[in-house]
Tab-separated table of C-alpha atoms in Angstrom:
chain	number	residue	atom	x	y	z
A	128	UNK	CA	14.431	-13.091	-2.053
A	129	UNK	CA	11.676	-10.868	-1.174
A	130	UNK	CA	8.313	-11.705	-2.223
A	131	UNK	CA	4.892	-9.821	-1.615
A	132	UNK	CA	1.526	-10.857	-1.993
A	133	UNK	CA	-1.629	-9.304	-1.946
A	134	UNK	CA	-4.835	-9.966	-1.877
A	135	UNK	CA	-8.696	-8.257	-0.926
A	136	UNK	CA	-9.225	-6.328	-4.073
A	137	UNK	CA	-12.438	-6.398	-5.987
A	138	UNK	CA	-15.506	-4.810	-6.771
A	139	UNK	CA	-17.531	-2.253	-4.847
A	140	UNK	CA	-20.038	0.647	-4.974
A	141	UNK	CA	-19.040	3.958	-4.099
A	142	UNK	CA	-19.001	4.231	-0.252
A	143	UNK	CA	-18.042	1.229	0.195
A	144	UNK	CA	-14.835	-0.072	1.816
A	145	UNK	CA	-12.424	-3.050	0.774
A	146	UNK	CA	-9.473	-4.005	3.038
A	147	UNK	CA	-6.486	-5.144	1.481
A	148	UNK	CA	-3.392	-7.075	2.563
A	149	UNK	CA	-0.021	-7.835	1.750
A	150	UNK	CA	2.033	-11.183	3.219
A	151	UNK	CA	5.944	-10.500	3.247
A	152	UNK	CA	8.416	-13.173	2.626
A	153	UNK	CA	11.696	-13.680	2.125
A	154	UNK	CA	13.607	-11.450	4.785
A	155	UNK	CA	13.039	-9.609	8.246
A	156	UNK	CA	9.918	-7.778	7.809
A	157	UNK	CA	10.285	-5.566	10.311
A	158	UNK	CA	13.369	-4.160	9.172
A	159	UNK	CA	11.433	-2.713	6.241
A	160	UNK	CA	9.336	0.450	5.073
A	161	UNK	CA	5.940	-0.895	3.485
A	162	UNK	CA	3.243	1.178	1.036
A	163	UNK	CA	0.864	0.480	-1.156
A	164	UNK	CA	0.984	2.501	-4.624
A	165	UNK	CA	-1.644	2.258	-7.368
A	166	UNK	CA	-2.380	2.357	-10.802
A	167	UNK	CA	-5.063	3.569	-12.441
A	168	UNK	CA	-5.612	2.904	-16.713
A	169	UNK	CA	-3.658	5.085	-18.995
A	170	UNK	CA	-1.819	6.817	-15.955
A	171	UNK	CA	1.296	6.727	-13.890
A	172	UNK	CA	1.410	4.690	-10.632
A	173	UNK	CA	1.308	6.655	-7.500
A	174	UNK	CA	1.622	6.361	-3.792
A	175	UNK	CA	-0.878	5.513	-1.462
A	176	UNK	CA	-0.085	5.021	2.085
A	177	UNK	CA	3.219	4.089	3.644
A	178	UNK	CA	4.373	2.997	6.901
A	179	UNK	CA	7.487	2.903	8.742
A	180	UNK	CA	9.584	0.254	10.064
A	181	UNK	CA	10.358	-0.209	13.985
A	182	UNK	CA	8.097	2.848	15.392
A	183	UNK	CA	5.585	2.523	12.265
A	184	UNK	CA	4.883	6.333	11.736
A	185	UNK	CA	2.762	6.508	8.718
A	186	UNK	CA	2.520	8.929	5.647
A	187	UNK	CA	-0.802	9.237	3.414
A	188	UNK	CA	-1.859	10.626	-0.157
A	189	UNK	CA	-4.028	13.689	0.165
A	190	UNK	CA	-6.702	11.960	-1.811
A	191	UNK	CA	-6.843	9.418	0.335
A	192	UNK	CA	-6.245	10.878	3.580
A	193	UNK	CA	-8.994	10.190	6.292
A	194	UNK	CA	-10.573	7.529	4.237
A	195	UNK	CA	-7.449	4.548	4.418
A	196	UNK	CA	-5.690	3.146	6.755
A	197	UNK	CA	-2.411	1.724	6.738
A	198	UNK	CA	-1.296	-0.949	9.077
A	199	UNK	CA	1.146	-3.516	10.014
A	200	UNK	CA	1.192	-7.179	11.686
A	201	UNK	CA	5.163	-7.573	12.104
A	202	UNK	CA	3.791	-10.946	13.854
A	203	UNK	CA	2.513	-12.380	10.896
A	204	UNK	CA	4.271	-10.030	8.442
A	205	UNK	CA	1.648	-8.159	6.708
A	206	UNK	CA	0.332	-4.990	5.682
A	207	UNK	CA	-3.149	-3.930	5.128
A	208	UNK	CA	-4.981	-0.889	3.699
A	209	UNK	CA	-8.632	-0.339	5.339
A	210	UNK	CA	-10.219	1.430	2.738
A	211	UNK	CA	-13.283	3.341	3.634
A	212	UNK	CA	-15.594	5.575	1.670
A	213	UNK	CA	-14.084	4.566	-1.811
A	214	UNK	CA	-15.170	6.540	-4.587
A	215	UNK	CA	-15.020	5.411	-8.427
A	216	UNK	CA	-11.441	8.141	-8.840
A	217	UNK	CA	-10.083	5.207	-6.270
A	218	UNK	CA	-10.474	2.102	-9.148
A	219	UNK	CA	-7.213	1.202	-9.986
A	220	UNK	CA	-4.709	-1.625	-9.289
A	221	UNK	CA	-3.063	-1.667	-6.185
A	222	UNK	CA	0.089	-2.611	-5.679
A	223	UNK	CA	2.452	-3.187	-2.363
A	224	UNK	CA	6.224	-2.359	-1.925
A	225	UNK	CA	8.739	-2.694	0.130
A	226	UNK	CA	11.969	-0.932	1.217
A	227	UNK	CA	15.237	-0.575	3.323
A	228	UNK	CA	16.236	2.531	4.574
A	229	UNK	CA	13.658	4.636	3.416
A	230	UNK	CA	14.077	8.145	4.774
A	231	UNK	CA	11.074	10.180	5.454
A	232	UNK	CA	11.275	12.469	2.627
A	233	UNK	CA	10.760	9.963	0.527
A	234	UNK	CA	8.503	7.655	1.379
A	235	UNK	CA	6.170	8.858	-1.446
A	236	UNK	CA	8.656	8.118	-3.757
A	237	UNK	CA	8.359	5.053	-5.952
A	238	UNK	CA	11.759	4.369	-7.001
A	239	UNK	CA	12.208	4.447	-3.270
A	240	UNK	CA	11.068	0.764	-3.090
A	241	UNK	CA	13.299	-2.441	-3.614
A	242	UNK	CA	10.061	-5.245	-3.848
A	243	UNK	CA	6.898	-4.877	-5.464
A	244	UNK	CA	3.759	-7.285	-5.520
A	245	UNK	CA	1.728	-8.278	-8.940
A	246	UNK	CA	-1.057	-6.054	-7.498
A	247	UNK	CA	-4.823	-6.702	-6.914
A	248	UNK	CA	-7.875	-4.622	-8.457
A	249	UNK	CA	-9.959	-2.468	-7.037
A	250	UNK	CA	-12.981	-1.397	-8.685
A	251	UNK	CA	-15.314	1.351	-7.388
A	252	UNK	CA	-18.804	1.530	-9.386
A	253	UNK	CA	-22.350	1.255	-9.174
């Protein structure tokens, strides 16, 4: 059984950055599409950041594009998100996922994803 882990959230002023990672267990990480989703109070979750298996092409949020980074260790089977620049909008809980034989199109798609992490917070404030 899958299982995902993260950790690295916590509390930060705006323009600040966090870095946050996910450890994979539980099947062949590489053969899976990883993102990070979050979850702000009173509001739906949404994606983040994704990254491909094999070639590792990645796909971003507008809101966060340029500021995060999404990467992948398939050596020690982990994720992160460098997260640079955060601004209070980006407090939420983050979450990580994981999925088989995502296609492109939706990668930004939540129901997309067959393993999800209890999430770590991220607060942004002065």
């Amino acid at each position: 059984q899958v299982q995902l882990v993260e950790s690295g959230g916590g509390l930060v002023q705006p323009g600040g950055s966090l870095r946050l990672s996910c450890v994979f267990s539980g099947g062949t990480f590489r053969s899976y599409t990883m993102g990070w989703f979050r979850q702000a109070p009173g509001l739906e979750r949404e994606f983040v950041a994704s990254i491909k298996r094999y070639g590792g092409a990645t796909y971003y949020a507008d809101s966060v594009k340029g500021r995060f980074t999404i990467s992948r260790d398939n050596a020690v089977n982990a994720i992160y998100l460098q997260m640079n620049t955060l601004k209070p909008e980006d407090t939420a809980v983050y979450y990580c996922a994981a999925g088989m034989g995502i296609i492109t199109s939706s990668v930004r798609t939540e129901s997309a994803y067959d393993y999800w992490g209890q999430g770590t917070q991220v607060s942004v404030s002065s």
